[in-house]
Coordinates of C-alpha atoms and ligand atoms in Angstrom, one line a residue:
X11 CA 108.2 50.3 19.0
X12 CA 111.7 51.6 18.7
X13 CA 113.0 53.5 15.5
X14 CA 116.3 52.7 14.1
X15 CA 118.1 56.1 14.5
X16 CA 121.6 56.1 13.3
X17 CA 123.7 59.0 15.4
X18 CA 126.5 60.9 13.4
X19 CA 129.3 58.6 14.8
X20 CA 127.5 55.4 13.4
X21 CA 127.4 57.0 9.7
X22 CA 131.0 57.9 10.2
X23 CA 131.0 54.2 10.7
X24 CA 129.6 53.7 7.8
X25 CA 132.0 55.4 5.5
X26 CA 135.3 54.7 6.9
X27 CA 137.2 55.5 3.2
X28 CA 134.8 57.9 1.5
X29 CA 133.6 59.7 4.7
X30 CA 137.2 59.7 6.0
X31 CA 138.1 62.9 7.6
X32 CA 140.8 63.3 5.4
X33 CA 139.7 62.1 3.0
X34 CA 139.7 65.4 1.0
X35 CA 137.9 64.7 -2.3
X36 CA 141.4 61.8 -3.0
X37 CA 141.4 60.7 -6.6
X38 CA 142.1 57.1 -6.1
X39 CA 143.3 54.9 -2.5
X40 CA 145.1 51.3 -3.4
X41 CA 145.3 48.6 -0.9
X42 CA 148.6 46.6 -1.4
X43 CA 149.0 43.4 0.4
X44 CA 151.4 40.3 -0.2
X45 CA 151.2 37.1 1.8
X46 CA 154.5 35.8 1.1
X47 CA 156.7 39.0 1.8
X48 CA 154.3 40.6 4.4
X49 CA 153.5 44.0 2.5
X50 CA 150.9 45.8 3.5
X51 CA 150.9 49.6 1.4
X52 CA 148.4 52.0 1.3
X53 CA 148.7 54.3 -1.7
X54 CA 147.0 57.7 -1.9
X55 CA 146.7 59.0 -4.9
X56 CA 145.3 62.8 -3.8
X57 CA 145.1 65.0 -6.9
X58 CA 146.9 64.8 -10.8
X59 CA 145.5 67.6 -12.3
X60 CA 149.1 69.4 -12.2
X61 CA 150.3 65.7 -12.9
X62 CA 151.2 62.2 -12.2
X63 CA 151.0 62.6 -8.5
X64 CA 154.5 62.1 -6.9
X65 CA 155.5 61.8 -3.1
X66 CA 157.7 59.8 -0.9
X67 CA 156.8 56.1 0.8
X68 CA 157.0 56.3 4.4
X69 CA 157.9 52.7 6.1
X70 CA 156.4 53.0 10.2
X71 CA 155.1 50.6 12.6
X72 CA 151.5 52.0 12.9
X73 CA 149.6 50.7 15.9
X74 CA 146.4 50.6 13.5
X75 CA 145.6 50.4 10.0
X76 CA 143.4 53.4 10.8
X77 CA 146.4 55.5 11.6
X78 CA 148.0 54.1 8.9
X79 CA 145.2 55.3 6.2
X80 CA 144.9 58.8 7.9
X81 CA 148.8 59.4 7.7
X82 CA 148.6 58.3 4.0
X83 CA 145.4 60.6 3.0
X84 CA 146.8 63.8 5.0
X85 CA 150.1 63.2 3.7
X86 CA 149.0 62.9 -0.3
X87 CA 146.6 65.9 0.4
X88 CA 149.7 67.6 1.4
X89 CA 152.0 66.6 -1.4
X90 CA 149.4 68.4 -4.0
X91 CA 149.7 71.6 -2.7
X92 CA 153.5 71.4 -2.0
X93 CA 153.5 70.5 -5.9
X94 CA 151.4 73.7 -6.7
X95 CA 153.0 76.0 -4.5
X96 CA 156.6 75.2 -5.8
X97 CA 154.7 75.7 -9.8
X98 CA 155.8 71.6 -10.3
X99 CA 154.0 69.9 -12.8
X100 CA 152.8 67.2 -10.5
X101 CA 150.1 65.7 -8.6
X102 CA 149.7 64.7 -4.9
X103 CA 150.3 61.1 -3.8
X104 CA 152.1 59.5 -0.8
X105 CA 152.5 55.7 0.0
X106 CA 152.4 54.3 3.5
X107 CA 154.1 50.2 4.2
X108 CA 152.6 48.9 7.6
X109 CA 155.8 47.4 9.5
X110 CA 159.0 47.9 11.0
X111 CA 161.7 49.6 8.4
X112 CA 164.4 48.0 11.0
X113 CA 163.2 44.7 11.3
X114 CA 160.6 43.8 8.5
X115 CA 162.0 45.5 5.2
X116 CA 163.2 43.3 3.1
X117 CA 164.3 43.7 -0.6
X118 CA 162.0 41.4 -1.9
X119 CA 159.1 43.5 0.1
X120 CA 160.4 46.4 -1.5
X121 CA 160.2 44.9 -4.9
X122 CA 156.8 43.3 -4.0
X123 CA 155.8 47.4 -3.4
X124 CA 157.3 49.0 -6.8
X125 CA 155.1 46.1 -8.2
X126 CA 152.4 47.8 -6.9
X127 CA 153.2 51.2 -7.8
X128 CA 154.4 50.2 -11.6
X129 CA 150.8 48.6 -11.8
X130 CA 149.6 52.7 -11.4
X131 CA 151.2 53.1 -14.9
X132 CA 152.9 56.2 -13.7
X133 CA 150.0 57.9 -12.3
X134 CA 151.4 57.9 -9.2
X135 CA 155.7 58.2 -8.5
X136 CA 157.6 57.1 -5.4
X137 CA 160.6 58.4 -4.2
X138 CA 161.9 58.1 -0.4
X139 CA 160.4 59.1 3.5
X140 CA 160.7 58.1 7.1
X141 CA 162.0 54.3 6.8
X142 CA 163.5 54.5 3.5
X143 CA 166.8 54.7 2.3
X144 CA 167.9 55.2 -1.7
X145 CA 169.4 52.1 -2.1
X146 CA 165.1 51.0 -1.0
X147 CA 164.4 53.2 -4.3
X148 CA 167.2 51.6 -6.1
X149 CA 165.1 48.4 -5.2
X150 CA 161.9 49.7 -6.6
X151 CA 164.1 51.4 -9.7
X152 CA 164.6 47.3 -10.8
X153 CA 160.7 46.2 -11.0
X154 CA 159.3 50.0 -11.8
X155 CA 160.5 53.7 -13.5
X156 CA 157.5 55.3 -11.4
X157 CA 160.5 56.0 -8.8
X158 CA 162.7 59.0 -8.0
X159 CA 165.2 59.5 -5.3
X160 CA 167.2 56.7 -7.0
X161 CA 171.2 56.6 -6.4
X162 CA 173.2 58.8 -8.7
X163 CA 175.3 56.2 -9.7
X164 CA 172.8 54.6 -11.3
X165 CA 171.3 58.1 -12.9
X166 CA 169.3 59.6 -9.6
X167 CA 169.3 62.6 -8.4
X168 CA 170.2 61.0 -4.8
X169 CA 169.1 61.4 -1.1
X170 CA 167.2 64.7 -1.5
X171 CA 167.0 65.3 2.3
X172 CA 170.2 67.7 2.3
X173 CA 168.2 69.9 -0.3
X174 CA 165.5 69.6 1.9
X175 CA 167.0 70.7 4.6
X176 CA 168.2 74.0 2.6
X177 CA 165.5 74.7 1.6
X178 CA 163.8 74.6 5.3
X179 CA 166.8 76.9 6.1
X180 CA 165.7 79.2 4.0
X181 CA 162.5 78.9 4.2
X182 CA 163.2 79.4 8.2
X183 CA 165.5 82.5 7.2
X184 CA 162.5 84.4 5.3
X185 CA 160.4 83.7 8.4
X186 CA 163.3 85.4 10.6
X187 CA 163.4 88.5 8.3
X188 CA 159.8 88.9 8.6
X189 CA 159.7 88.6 12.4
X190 CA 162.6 89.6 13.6
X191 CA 163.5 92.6 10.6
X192 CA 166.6 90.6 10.3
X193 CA 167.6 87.3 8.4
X194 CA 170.4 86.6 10.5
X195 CA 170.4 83.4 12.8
X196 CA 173.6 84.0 14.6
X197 CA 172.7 83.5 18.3
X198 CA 169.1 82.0 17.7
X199 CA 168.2 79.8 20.2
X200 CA 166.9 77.1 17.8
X201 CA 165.0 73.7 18.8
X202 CA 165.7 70.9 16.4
X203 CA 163.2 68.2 16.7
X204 CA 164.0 65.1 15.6
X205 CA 168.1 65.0 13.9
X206 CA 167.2 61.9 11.1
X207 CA 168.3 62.6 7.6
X208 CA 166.7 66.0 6.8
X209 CA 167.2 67.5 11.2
X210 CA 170.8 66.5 11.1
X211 CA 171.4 68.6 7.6
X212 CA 169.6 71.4 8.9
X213 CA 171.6 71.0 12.4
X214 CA 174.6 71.4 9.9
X215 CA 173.3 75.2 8.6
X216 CA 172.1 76.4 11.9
X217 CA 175.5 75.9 13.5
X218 CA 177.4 77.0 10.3
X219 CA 175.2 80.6 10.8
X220 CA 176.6 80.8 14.8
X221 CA 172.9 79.7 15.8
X222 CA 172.4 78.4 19.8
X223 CA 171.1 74.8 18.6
X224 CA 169.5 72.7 20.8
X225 CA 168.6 69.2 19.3
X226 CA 166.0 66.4 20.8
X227 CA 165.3 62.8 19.7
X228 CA 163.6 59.5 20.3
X229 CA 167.2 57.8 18.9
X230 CA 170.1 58.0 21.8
X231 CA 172.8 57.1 19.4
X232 CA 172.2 59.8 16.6
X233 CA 171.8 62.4 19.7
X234 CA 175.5 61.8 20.9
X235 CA 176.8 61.5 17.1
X236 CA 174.9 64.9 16.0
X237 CA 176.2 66.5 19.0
X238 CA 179.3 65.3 19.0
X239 CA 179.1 66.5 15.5
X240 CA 178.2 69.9 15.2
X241 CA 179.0 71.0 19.0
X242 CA 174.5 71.0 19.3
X243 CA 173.6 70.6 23.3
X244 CA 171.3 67.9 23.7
X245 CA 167.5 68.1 24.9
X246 CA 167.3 66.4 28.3
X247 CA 163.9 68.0 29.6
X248 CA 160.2 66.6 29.4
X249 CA 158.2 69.2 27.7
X250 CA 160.0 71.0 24.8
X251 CA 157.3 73.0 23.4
X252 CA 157.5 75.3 26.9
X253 CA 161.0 76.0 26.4
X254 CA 161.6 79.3 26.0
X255 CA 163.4 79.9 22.2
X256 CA 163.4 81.8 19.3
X257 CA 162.9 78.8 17.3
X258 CA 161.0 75.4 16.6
X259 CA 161.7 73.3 14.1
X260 CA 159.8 70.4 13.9
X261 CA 161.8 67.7 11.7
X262 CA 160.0 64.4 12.9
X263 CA 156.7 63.7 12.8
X264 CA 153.5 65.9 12.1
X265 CA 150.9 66.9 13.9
X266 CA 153.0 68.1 16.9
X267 CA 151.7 71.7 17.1
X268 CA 148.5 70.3 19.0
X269 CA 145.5 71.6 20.8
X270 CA 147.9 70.2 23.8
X271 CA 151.2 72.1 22.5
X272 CA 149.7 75.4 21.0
X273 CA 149.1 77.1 23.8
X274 CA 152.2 76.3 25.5
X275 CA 154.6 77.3 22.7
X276 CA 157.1 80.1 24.0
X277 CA 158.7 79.7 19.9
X278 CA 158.5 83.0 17.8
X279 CA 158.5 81.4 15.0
X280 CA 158.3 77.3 14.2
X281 CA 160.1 76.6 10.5
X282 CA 160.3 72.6 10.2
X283 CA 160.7 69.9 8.0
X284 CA 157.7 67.6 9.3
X285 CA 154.8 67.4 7.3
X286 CA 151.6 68.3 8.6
X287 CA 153.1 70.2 11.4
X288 CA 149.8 71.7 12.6
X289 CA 147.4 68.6 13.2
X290 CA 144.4 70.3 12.6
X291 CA 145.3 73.5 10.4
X292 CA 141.9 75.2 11.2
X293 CA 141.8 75.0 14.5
X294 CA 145.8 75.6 15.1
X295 CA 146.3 77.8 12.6
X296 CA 144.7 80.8 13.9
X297 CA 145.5 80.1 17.4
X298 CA 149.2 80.5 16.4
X299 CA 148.2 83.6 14.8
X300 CA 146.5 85.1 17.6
X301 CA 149.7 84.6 19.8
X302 CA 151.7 86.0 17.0
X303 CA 153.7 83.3 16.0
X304 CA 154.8 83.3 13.0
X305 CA 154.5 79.4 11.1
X306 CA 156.3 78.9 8.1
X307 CA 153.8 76.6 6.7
X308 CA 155.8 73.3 6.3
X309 CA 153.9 72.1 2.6
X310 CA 155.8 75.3 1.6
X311 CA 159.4 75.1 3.2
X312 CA 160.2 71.5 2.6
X313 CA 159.9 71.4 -0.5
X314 CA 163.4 71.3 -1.5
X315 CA 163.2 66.5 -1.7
X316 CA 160.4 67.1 -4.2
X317 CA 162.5 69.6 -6.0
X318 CA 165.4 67.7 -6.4
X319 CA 163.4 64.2 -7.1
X320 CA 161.2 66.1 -10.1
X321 CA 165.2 67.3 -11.8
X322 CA 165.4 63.3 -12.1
X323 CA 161.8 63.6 -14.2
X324 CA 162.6 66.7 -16.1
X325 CA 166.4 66.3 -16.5
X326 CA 167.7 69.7 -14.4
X327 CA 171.0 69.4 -12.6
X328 CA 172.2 70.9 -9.7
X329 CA 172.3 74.6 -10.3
X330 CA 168.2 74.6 -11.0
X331 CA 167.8 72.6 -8.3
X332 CA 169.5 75.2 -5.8
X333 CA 168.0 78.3 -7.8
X334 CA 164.6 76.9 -7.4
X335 CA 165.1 75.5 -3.8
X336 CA 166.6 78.7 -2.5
X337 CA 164.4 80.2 -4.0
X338 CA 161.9 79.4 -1.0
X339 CA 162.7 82.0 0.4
X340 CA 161.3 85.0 -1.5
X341 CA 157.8 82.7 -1.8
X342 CA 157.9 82.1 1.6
X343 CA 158.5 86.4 2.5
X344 CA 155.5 86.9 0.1
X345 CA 153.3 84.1 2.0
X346 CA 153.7 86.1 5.4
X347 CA 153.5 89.4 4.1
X348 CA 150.5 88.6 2.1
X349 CA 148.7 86.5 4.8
X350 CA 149.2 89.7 7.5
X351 CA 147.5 91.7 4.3
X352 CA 144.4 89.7 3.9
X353 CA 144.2 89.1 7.5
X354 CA 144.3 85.0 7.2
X355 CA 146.5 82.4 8.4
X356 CA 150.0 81.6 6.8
X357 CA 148.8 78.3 5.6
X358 CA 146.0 79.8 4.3
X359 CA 147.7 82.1 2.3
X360 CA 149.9 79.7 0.9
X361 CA 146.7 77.1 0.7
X362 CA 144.8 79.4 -1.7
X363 CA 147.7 80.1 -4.1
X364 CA 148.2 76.4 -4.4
X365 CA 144.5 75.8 -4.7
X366 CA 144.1 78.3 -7.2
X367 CA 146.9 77.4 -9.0
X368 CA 145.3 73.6 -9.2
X369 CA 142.1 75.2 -10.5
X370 CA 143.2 77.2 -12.9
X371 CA 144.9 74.3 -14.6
X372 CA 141.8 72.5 -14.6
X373 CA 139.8 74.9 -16.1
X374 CA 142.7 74.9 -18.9
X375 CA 142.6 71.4 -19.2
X376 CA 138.3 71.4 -19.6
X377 CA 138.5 74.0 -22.3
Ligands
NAD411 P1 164.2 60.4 9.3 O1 163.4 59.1 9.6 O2 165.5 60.3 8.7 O3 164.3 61.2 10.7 C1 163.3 61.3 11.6 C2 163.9 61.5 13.0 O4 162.9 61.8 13.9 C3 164.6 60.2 13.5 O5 165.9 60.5 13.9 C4 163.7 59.7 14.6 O6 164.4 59.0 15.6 C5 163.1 61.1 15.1 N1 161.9 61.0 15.8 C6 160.8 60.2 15.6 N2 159.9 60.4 16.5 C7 160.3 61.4 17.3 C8 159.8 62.1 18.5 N3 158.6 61.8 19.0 N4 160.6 63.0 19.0 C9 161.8 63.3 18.6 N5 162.4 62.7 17.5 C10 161.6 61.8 16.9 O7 163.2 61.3 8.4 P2 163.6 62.5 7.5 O8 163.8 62.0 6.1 O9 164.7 63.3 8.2 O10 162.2 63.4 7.6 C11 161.9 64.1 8.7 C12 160.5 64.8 8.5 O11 160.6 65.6 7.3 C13 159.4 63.8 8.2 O12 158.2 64.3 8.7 C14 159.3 63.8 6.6 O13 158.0 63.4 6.2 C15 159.6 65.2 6.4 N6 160.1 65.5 5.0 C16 161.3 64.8 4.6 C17 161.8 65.1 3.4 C18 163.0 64.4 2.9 O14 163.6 64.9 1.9 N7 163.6 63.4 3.6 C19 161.1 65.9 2.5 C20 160.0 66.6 2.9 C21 159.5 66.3 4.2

């Protein structure tokens, strides 16, 4: 007679949402789809203790809807602590739309979306990511107020990806100072990964400061207008990570400090804009320790978008929104001083103060 034994990867099976990997204890997952404009969303709504839970929709041809739910839970999980660590009085949440931004959005499938996020009743916020643009959240802005990032001729706060992009300067800046004695980048051989929206902003500091900028992407066209640009030379090689530099900043997608790429860094220091730089923080984080690189963790130094989207909630103009963006820079010093203290990672470190700080509100709120 033979028993029915189910093996670990059968009961992962099993619980493809709940038992999700990532699935990190998520408050609430909505499945959006629309026949007649072709939307497919996933919304992750992570964690609103701090409050409504607010992050960016990202718009990529995923080759599965699995991929497409893991990007959305690690993503929201991130946006929580990014809230936390920057003391904004929101929550965690990220939307993913399955398709093409080039060739399958549409404005009516953007519409179609705010509908779905106006439905949340403000639990969770949009605003913009990878694939959008503001005039998409000026879309959104006509079926649903649950958006920031909206134009600022019709109120917004605008494309936060320049403040962004300070704010991973400085961010990257505090990480020299610590590393190097020195916050200087002048002559800092620095690899920009990926020159969209928030890489070509940053590509804009670097050279400002007299950094040696080296800049690689998937898009030929915005490589010869960036360089052109800012005088950047252009990444022609096949395996960046091995470079030698003083230097990484990823500013495309996450997950690119691997268990392929960690050991072959030759970077002092990596300072990006990407979220989820390190794809499995555990296991990378300490590795990059042990070699004595120093990793800005990114939750913390990109922060400056959610920043400047929250001044559209809490009606702060532009000199709060460069105090508190600049001011990255000191949190991100105290992060890698305190981590080398208590002998943990830098994402650690910076994990437990926004985990605490998300606790201790909750505690409040049960009293
Ligand atoms: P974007 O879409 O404007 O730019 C991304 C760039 O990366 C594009 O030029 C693309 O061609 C390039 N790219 C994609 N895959 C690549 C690869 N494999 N190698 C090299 N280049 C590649 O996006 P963005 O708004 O600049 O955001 C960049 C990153 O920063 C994303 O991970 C985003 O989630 C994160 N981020 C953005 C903001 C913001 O304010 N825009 C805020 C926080 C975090």
């Amino acid at each position: 007679m033979t028993t029915d034994v189910i093996n670990s990867s059968e009961i992962k099976n099993l619980a493809p949402i709940f038992g999700h990997t990532s699935f990190d204890n998520h408050e609430q997952i909505v499945f959006c789809n629309d026949k007649d404009t072709g939307l497919k969303a996933i919304i992750g709504i992570h964690n609103t203790v701090l409050g409504p839970a607010l992050g960016g929709t990202r718009m990529w041809n995923y080759n599965t809807e699995a991929e497409a739910l893991k990007d959305v839970l690690r993503l929201s999980r991130g946006m929580s602590f990014k809230s936390a660590i920057t003391d904004l009085n929101l929550g965690g949440g990220k939307a993913v739309i399955i398709g093409d931004a080039k060739t399958q959005k549409t404005p009516a499938l953007m519409k179609r979306f705010g509908e779905f996020v106006h439905s949340l009743s403000g639990k969770y916020i949009t605003a913009e990511d990878i694939g959008m643009e503001t005039s998409d959240m000026d879309l959104v802005r006509e079926v649903t107020p649950y958006v920031t990032g909206i134009s600022e001729d019709k109120g917004g706060a605008g494309n936060p990806s320049p403040i962004t992009a300070y704010g991973v300067f400085m961010g990257m800046k505090a990480a020299a100072k610590y590393k190097f004695g020195n916050d200087k980048l002048e002559n800092k051989k620095i690899y920009v990964q990926g020159i969209g929206h928030v890489g070509e902003s940053l590509v804009e500091h670097l050279t400002n400061e007299g950094a040696k900028v080296i800049i690689a992407d998937i898009n030929e066209e915005r490589l010869q207008a960036v360089s052109k640009k800012y005088n950047a030379e252009i990444y022609r090689g096949s395996n960046l990570y091995a470079e030698e530099m003083d230097i990484y900043a990823p500013c495309a997608l996450g997950a690119t400090v691997n268990n392929e790429t960690v050991g072959m860094l030759k970077a002092k220091i990596i300072a990006g804009a990407a979220n989820n730089q390190l794809e499995k923080e555990h296991i990378q984080g300490p590795l990059l320790q042990q070699r004595g690189i120093v990793y800005a963790p990114d939750f913390l130094i990109n922060a400056g978008g959610i920043i400047n989207v929250y001044a559209e909630l809490e009606g702060y103009g532009k000199p709060e929104i460069i105090r508190k963006t600049e001011n990255i820079y000191n949190t991100t010093l105290e992060i890698l001083t305190n981590a080398e203290a208590n002998g943990v990672t830098t994402n650690e470190a910076a994990l437990n103060i926004a985990k605490n700080k998300i606790e201790t509100r909750k505690k409040e709120h049960s009293k």
